[in-house]
């Protein structure tokens, strides 16, 4: 089987992290976002993966070469000369996606969930029509485009954009499975799969919905990246609790993921919902809540980090405090006794005075 991952461009919404690393390689729960997806696809029997990109960073080529060898799969870059939307990339990759009659997955690179690819594949093959959309249920459907199904069926009738009155609570989760015949509907030009292709498939009675169990989040921007991390850790606590830290010495509130190479000082309060990456050093008396510490970060004694992302090789000084969805890019250094609230700090900067209002620090 095959899969197409819609990677897109420069990951501007996730800056400053994507100023140093291409978005698919940003660490999410201590491994690159795209690795979570590749592992789940391989488990479902996928052997050919296409990455639809606007540009081809060399660092990504090198990393994905290793994944090819590790999993025994083929990973191909499909580079768009102009942005082709969410459907055009399928036409551009037709030589791979349409090379045989087996169905293929399409997914957005920003989506995290429990990736039910195996059960979704079985469902798609069972109904025998052209497409399956993974759907997630939301509490406030008026914010989204809602999927309306035919009575007593999984078949999609129509889509209603931001409904004023209740018509359903299922929305598109950004993961699909298609039979190769869908490629006959798409031209290699800028095309929206949601607005142009899906309505026609629904009217032809060729599109079904498959309900997602468990969490779902688009992690393409920092505040959602943090929320997605919390949801992922909660899911991990149910599925594989042995992967989470269980030390009574520092875990406070649960759902703490610590890389084996990280070092934790004395008297720390860590949790809930904290990810600590490889080579991280956490000093004595540190308090960490709802935050992500990336590789080789250093949190010095008695610092307090909450609702924040500390990028690679960055440090937070003694008695300093981060909050308000602060994001430190690569190699950022917050000096001692400094308060930072809601700042996005570009790589290779030093912060020596308080940042009280959210904004970009250049």
Coordinates of C-alpha atoms in Angstrom, one line a residue:
X1 CA 0.0 0.0 0.0
X2 CA 0.9 3.6 -0.4
X3 CA 0.5 6.9 1.5
X4 CA 0.8 10.6 0.7
X5 CA 1.7 13.0 3.5
X6 CA 0.8 16.7 2.9
X7 CA 3.8 18.5 4.3
X8 CA 3.5 21.9 2.6
X9 CA 5.9 24.7 3.0
X10 CA 8.1 26.4 5.7
X11 CA 5.9 25.7 8.8
X12 CA 5.6 29.4 9.5
X13 CA 2.9 28.8 12.1
X14 CA 5.3 26.8 14.3
X15 CA 8.1 29.4 14.3
X16 CA 10.6 29.9 15.9
X17 CA 11.1 26.1 16.0
X18 CA 10.8 25.7 12.2
X19 CA 13.5 28.4 11.7
X20 CA 16.0 25.7 12.6
X21 CA 14.4 22.4 11.7
X22 CA 11.8 21.5 8.9
X23 CA 8.4 21.1 10.5
X24 CA 8.1 17.3 10.0
X25 CA 11.4 16.8 12.0
X26 CA 10.3 18.9 15.0
X27 CA 10.3 16.7 18.1
X28 CA 6.8 15.8 19.4
X29 CA 6.9 13.6 22.5
X30 CA 10.6 13.0 21.9
X31 CA 10.6 11.9 18.3
X32 CA 10.0 13.8 15.0
X33 CA 6.3 14.4 14.2
X34 CA 6.7 12.5 10.9
X35 CA 8.2 9.5 12.6
X36 CA 5.0 8.9 14.6
X37 CA 3.1 8.8 11.3
X38 CA 5.6 6.7 9.4
X39 CA 5.6 4.1 12.2
X40 CA 1.8 3.8 12.2
X41 CA 1.7 3.6 8.3
X42 CA 4.3 0.9 8.2
X43 CA 2.3 -1.1 10.8
X44 CA -0.7 -0.9 8.5
X45 CA 1.2 -2.4 5.6
X46 CA 2.3 0.8 3.7
X47 CA 5.5 0.4 1.7
X48 CA 5.6 3.5 -0.5
X49 CA 5.3 7.0 1.1
X50 CA 5.2 10.2 -0.8
X51 CA 5.9 13.6 0.9
X52 CA 4.2 16.5 -0.9
X53 CA 6.4 19.5 -0.2
X54 CA 6.9 23.1 -1.5
X55 CA 10.6 22.8 -1.0
X56 CA 13.1 20.0 -0.3
X57 CA 15.4 20.6 2.6
X58 CA 18.6 18.5 2.5
X59 CA 18.4 17.8 6.2
X60 CA 15.1 16.1 5.7
X61 CA 16.4 14.0 2.8
X62 CA 19.2 12.7 5.0
X63 CA 16.9 11.8 7.9
X64 CA 14.3 10.1 5.8
X65 CA 16.9 8.1 4.0
X66 CA 17.6 6.5 7.4
X67 CA 13.9 5.8 7.9
X68 CA 13.8 4.1 4.5
X69 CA 16.5 1.7 5.6
X70 CA 15.1 1.2 9.0
X71 CA 11.6 0.3 7.9
X72 CA 12.4 -1.2 4.5
X73 CA 10.1 1.3 2.7
X74 CA 10.4 3.8 -0.2
X75 CA 10.0 7.5 0.6
X76 CA 9.7 9.9 -2.3
X77 CA 9.6 13.7 -2.3
X78 CA 7.0 15.3 -4.6
X79 CA 8.1 18.9 -4.9
X80 CA 5.4 21.4 -6.0
X81 CA 6.7 24.3 -8.2
X82 CA 3.6 26.2 -7.1
X83 CA 1.4 25.4 -4.1
X84 CA -1.2 22.9 -5.3
X85 CA -3.6 23.0 -2.4
X86 CA -4.8 19.8 -0.8
X87 CA -5.8 17.8 -3.9
X88 CA -3.3 18.9 -6.5
X89 CA -0.5 16.9 -4.8
X90 CA -2.4 13.7 -5.5
X91 CA -2.3 14.3 -9.2
X92 CA 1.4 15.2 -9.1
X93 CA 2.2 11.9 -7.4
X94 CA -0.1 9.9 -9.7
X95 CA 2.8 7.7 -10.9
X96 CA 3.2 6.2 -7.4
X97 CA -0.3 6.5 -6.0
X98 CA -1.9 5.0 -9.1
X99 CA 0.7 2.4 -9.9
X100 CA -1.6 -0.5 -8.8
X101 CA -5.1 -1.0 -7.7
X102 CA -4.4 -0.9 -3.9
X103 CA -5.9 2.0 -2.0
X104 CA -3.7 4.7 -0.4
X105 CA -3.8 7.0 2.6
X106 CA -3.6 10.8 2.5
X107 CA -2.8 12.7 5.7
X108 CA -1.9 16.2 6.9
X109 CA 1.5 16.3 8.5
X110 CA 0.2 18.5 11.3
X111 CA -2.3 16.0 12.6
X112 CA -1.7 13.8 15.7
X113 CA -4.0 11.1 17.0
X114 CA -3.8 7.4 17.6
X115 CA -3.7 6.8 13.8
X116 CA -6.2 4.0 13.3
X117 CA -4.8 3.1 9.9
X118 CA -5.4 -0.7 10.1
X119 CA -9.0 -0.5 11.1
X120 CA -9.6 2.4 8.6
X121 CA -8.1 0.2 5.8
X122 CA -10.4 -2.7 6.7
X123 CA -13.4 -0.4 6.7
X124 CA -12.5 1.2 3.4
X125 CA -12.0 -2.2 1.7
X126 CA -15.3 -3.4 3.1
X127 CA -17.5 -0.6 1.8
X128 CA -15.8 -0.8 -1.6
X129 CA -16.4 2.9 -2.6
X130 CA -13.9 5.5 -3.6
X131 CA -13.1 7.4 -0.4
X132 CA -13.1 7.3 3.4
X133 CA -12.7 10.4 5.6
X134 CA -11.5 10.0 9.2
X135 CA -14.0 12.0 11.3
X136 CA -13.6 13.3 14.8
X137 CA -16.5 14.6 17.0
X138 CA -16.3 18.1 18.5
X139 CA -18.3 19.9 21.1
X140 CA -18.7 23.1 19.1
X141 CA -19.4 22.1 15.5
X142 CA -20.4 25.7 14.6
X143 CA -16.7 26.5 14.3
X144 CA -16.0 23.9 11.6
X145 CA -17.2 22.4 8.4
X146 CA -19.5 19.6 9.5
X147 CA -20.0 16.2 7.8
X148 CA -23.7 15.2 7.3
X149 CA -24.3 11.5 6.7
X150 CA -27.2 9.7 5.1
X151 CA -29.7 8.3 7.5
X152 CA -28.6 5.0 9.0
X153 CA -25.4 4.9 6.9
X154 CA -21.7 5.8 7.0
X155 CA -22.2 7.3 3.5
X156 CA -21.6 11.1 3.4
X157 CA -24.6 13.2 2.1
X158 CA -23.1 16.7 2.2
X159 CA -20.8 19.1 4.1
X160 CA -22.1 22.2 5.9
X161 CA -19.6 25.0 6.6
X162 CA -19.9 26.5 10.2
X163 CA -23.6 25.6 10.6
X164 CA -25.8 28.0 12.5
X165 CA -28.1 25.2 13.7
X166 CA -27.1 21.7 14.7
X167 CA -26.7 19.3 11.8
X168 CA -24.1 17.0 13.3
X169 CA -20.9 17.1 15.3
X170 CA -18.5 15.2 13.0
X171 CA -15.7 17.1 11.3
X172 CA -12.9 16.2 8.9
X173 CA -9.8 15.0 10.9
X174 CA -7.5 15.4 7.9
X175 CA -6.8 11.7 7.3
X176 CA -8.3 9.9 4.3
X177 CA -8.1 6.6 2.4
X178 CA -8.9 6.5 -1.4
X179 CA -9.1 4.0 -4.2
X180 CA -6.9 5.0 -7.2
X181 CA -10.0 6.0 -9.2
X182 CA -10.1 9.3 -7.3
X183 CA -7.0 10.3 -9.4
X184 CA -9.3 10.7 -12.4
X185 CA -11.2 13.5 -10.6
X186 CA -8.0 15.6 -9.9
X187 CA -5.9 17.7 -12.2
X188 CA -2.3 18.8 -11.4
X189 CA -3.4 22.4 -10.6
X190 CA -4.2 24.2 -7.3
X191 CA -7.3 22.4 -6.0
X192 CA -9.0 22.0 -2.6
X193 CA -9.9 18.4 -1.9
X194 CA -12.4 19.6 0.8
X195 CA -14.2 22.2 -1.3
X196 CA -14.0 20.8 -4.9
X197 CA -13.4 17.0 -4.8
X198 CA -15.3 15.8 -1.7
X199 CA -18.7 17.4 -2.6
X200 CA -18.7 15.7 -6.0
X201 CA -17.7 12.4 -4.4
X202 CA -20.5 12.8 -1.9
X203 CA -23.1 13.5 -4.6
X204 CA -21.9 10.4 -6.5
X205 CA -22.4 8.4 -3.2
X206 CA -18.7 7.4 -3.2
X207 CA -17.6 8.9 0.1
X208 CA -17.9 7.4 3.6
X209 CA -16.9 8.5 7.1
X210 CA -15.0 6.5 9.7
X211 CA -15.2 7.6 13.3
X212 CA -11.9 8.3 15.1
X213 CA -11.8 7.0 18.7
X214 CA -9.6 8.9 21.2
X215 CA -7.8 12.2 20.8
X216 CA -7.2 14.4 17.8
X217 CA -5.3 17.7 17.4
X218 CA -3.7 19.8 14.6
X219 CA -0.3 20.6 16.2
X220 CA 0.8 23.2 13.6
X221 CA 1.1 26.1 16.0
X222 CA 2.6 26.4 19.5
X223 CA -0.5 26.5 21.7
X224 CA -2.0 23.5 19.8
X225 CA 1.4 21.8 19.9
X226 CA 1.2 22.0 23.7
X227 CA -2.4 20.8 23.8
X228 CA -1.6 18.0 21.4
X229 CA 1.3 17.0 23.7
X230 CA -1.1 16.8 26.7
X231 CA -3.6 14.7 24.7
X232 CA -0.8 12.4 23.5
X233 CA 0.6 11.9 27.0
X234 CA -2.9 11.1 28.4
X235 CA -3.3 8.5 25.6
X236 CA 0.1 7.1 26.3
X237 CA -0.9 6.7 30.0
X238 CA -3.7 4.4 28.9
X239 CA -1.9 2.5 26.1
X240 CA 1.7 2.2 27.4
X241 CA 2.0 3.6 30.9
X242 CA 5.4 2.0 31.3
X243 CA 6.8 4.6 28.9
X244 CA 6.0 7.4 31.4
X245 CA 8.1 8.4 34.4
X246 CA 6.9 6.8 37.6
X247 CA 9.3 8.3 40.1
X248 CA 7.7 9.6 43.3
X249 CA 10.8 11.8 43.7
X250 CA 9.8 14.4 41.1
X251 CA 6.6 13.4 39.3
X252 CA 3.7 15.6 40.4
X253 CA 0.4 15.0 38.7
X254 CA 1.4 12.4 36.2
X255 CA 1.9 12.2 32.4
X256 CA 5.6 12.9 32.4
X257 CA 7.8 11.6 29.6
X258 CA 11.5 11.6 30.3
X259 CA 14.2 10.5 27.9
X260 CA 16.7 8.1 29.5
X261 CA 19.6 10.4 28.9
X262 CA 18.0 13.4 30.7
X263 CA 19.2 14.4 34.2
X264 CA 16.8 15.6 36.9
X265 CA 18.0 17.4 40.0
X266 CA 16.9 17.2 43.6
X267 CA 13.6 18.6 44.9
X268 CA 11.9 19.1 41.6
X269 CA 8.1 19.2 40.9
X270 CA 7.5 17.9 37.4
X271 CA 4.0 17.5 35.9
X272 CA 1.4 17.1 34.8
X273 CA 1.9 16.9 31.0
X274 CA 5.7 17.4 30.6
X275 CA 8.0 16.1 27.9
X276 CA 11.8 16.1 28.6
X277 CA 14.0 15.3 25.7
X278 CA 17.4 13.7 25.2
X279 CA 20.4 15.2 27.0
X280 CA 18.2 17.7 29.0
X281 CA 19.6 18.9 32.3
X282 CA 17.1 20.0 35.0
X283 CA 18.6 21.6 38.0
X284 CA 17.5 21.4 41.7
X285 CA 14.2 22.7 42.8
X286 CA 12.8 23.2 39.3
X287 CA 9.0 23.3 38.7
X288 CA 7.8 22.1 35.3
X289 CA 4.1 22.0 34.2
X290 CA 2.5 21.5 30.8
X291 CA 5.7 22.1 28.9
X292 CA 8.2 20.6 26.4
X293 CA 11.9 20.6 26.8
X294 CA 13.8 19.7 23.7
X295 CA 17.2 18.1 23.2
X296 CA 20.1 19.4 25.3
X297 CA 18.0 22.1 27.0
X298 CA 19.2 23.2 30.4
X299 CA 16.8 24.4 33.1
X300 CA 18.8 25.9 36.0
X301 CA 18.1 25.7 39.7
X302 CA 14.7 26.9 41.0
X303 CA 13.4 27.9 37.6
X304 CA 9.7 27.6 36.8
X305 CA 8.5 26.6 33.3
X306 CA 4.8 26.4 32.4
X307 CA 2.8 26.4 29.2
X308 CA 6.0 26.8 27.2
X309 CA 8.4 25.1 24.7
X310 CA 12.1 25.3 25.4
X311 CA 14.0 24.6 22.1
X312 CA 17.1 22.7 21.4
X313 CA 20.3 23.7 23.3
X314 CA 18.4 26.5 25.1
X315 CA 18.7 27.4 28.8
X316 CA 16.5 29.0 31.4
X317 CA 18.4 30.8 34.2
X318 CA 18.2 30.3 38.0
X319 CA 14.9 31.6 39.5
X320 CA 13.6 32.5 36.0
X321 CA 10.0 31.9 34.9
X322 CA 8.5 31.1 31.5
X323 CA 4.7 31.1 31.0
X324 CA 1.9 32.1 28.5
X325 CA 2.9 29.9 25.6
X326 CA 6.5 31.1 25.5
X327 CA 8.6 29.4 22.8
X328 CA 12.4 29.5 22.9
X329 CA 14.0 28.7 19.5
X330 CA 17.3 26.9 19.1
X331 CA 20.1 28.1 21.3
X332 CA 18.2 30.8 23.3
X333 CA 19.4 31.7 26.7
X334 CA 17.2 33.3 29.4
X335 CA 19.4 34.8 32.1
X336 CA 18.9 34.4 35.9
X337 CA 15.8 35.9 37.6
X338 CA 14.0 36.9 34.3
X339 CA 10.3 36.6 33.7
X340 CA 9.1 35.8 30.1
X341 CA 5.4 35.8 29.3
X342 CA 4.1 34.6 25.9
X343 CA 7.3 35.4 23.9
X344 CA 8.4 33.8 20.7
X345 CA 12.2 34.1 20.8
X346 CA 14.1 33.6 17.6
X347 CA 17.2 31.3 17.6
X348 CA 20.6 32.4 19.1
X349 CA 19.2 35.2 21.3
X350 CA 19.8 36.1 25.0
X351 CA 17.1 37.4 27.2
X352 CA 18.5 39.5 30.1
X353 CA 15.4 41.5 31.1
X354 CA 11.7 40.7 31.7
X355 CA 9.4 40.2 28.7
X356 CA 5.9 40.9 30.2
X357 CA 3.8 41.2 27.0
X358 CA 3.4 38.5 24.4
X359 CA 5.3 39.1 21.2
X360 CA 8.2 38.2 19.0
X361 CA 11.8 38.7 20.3
X362 CA 14.2 39.2 17.4

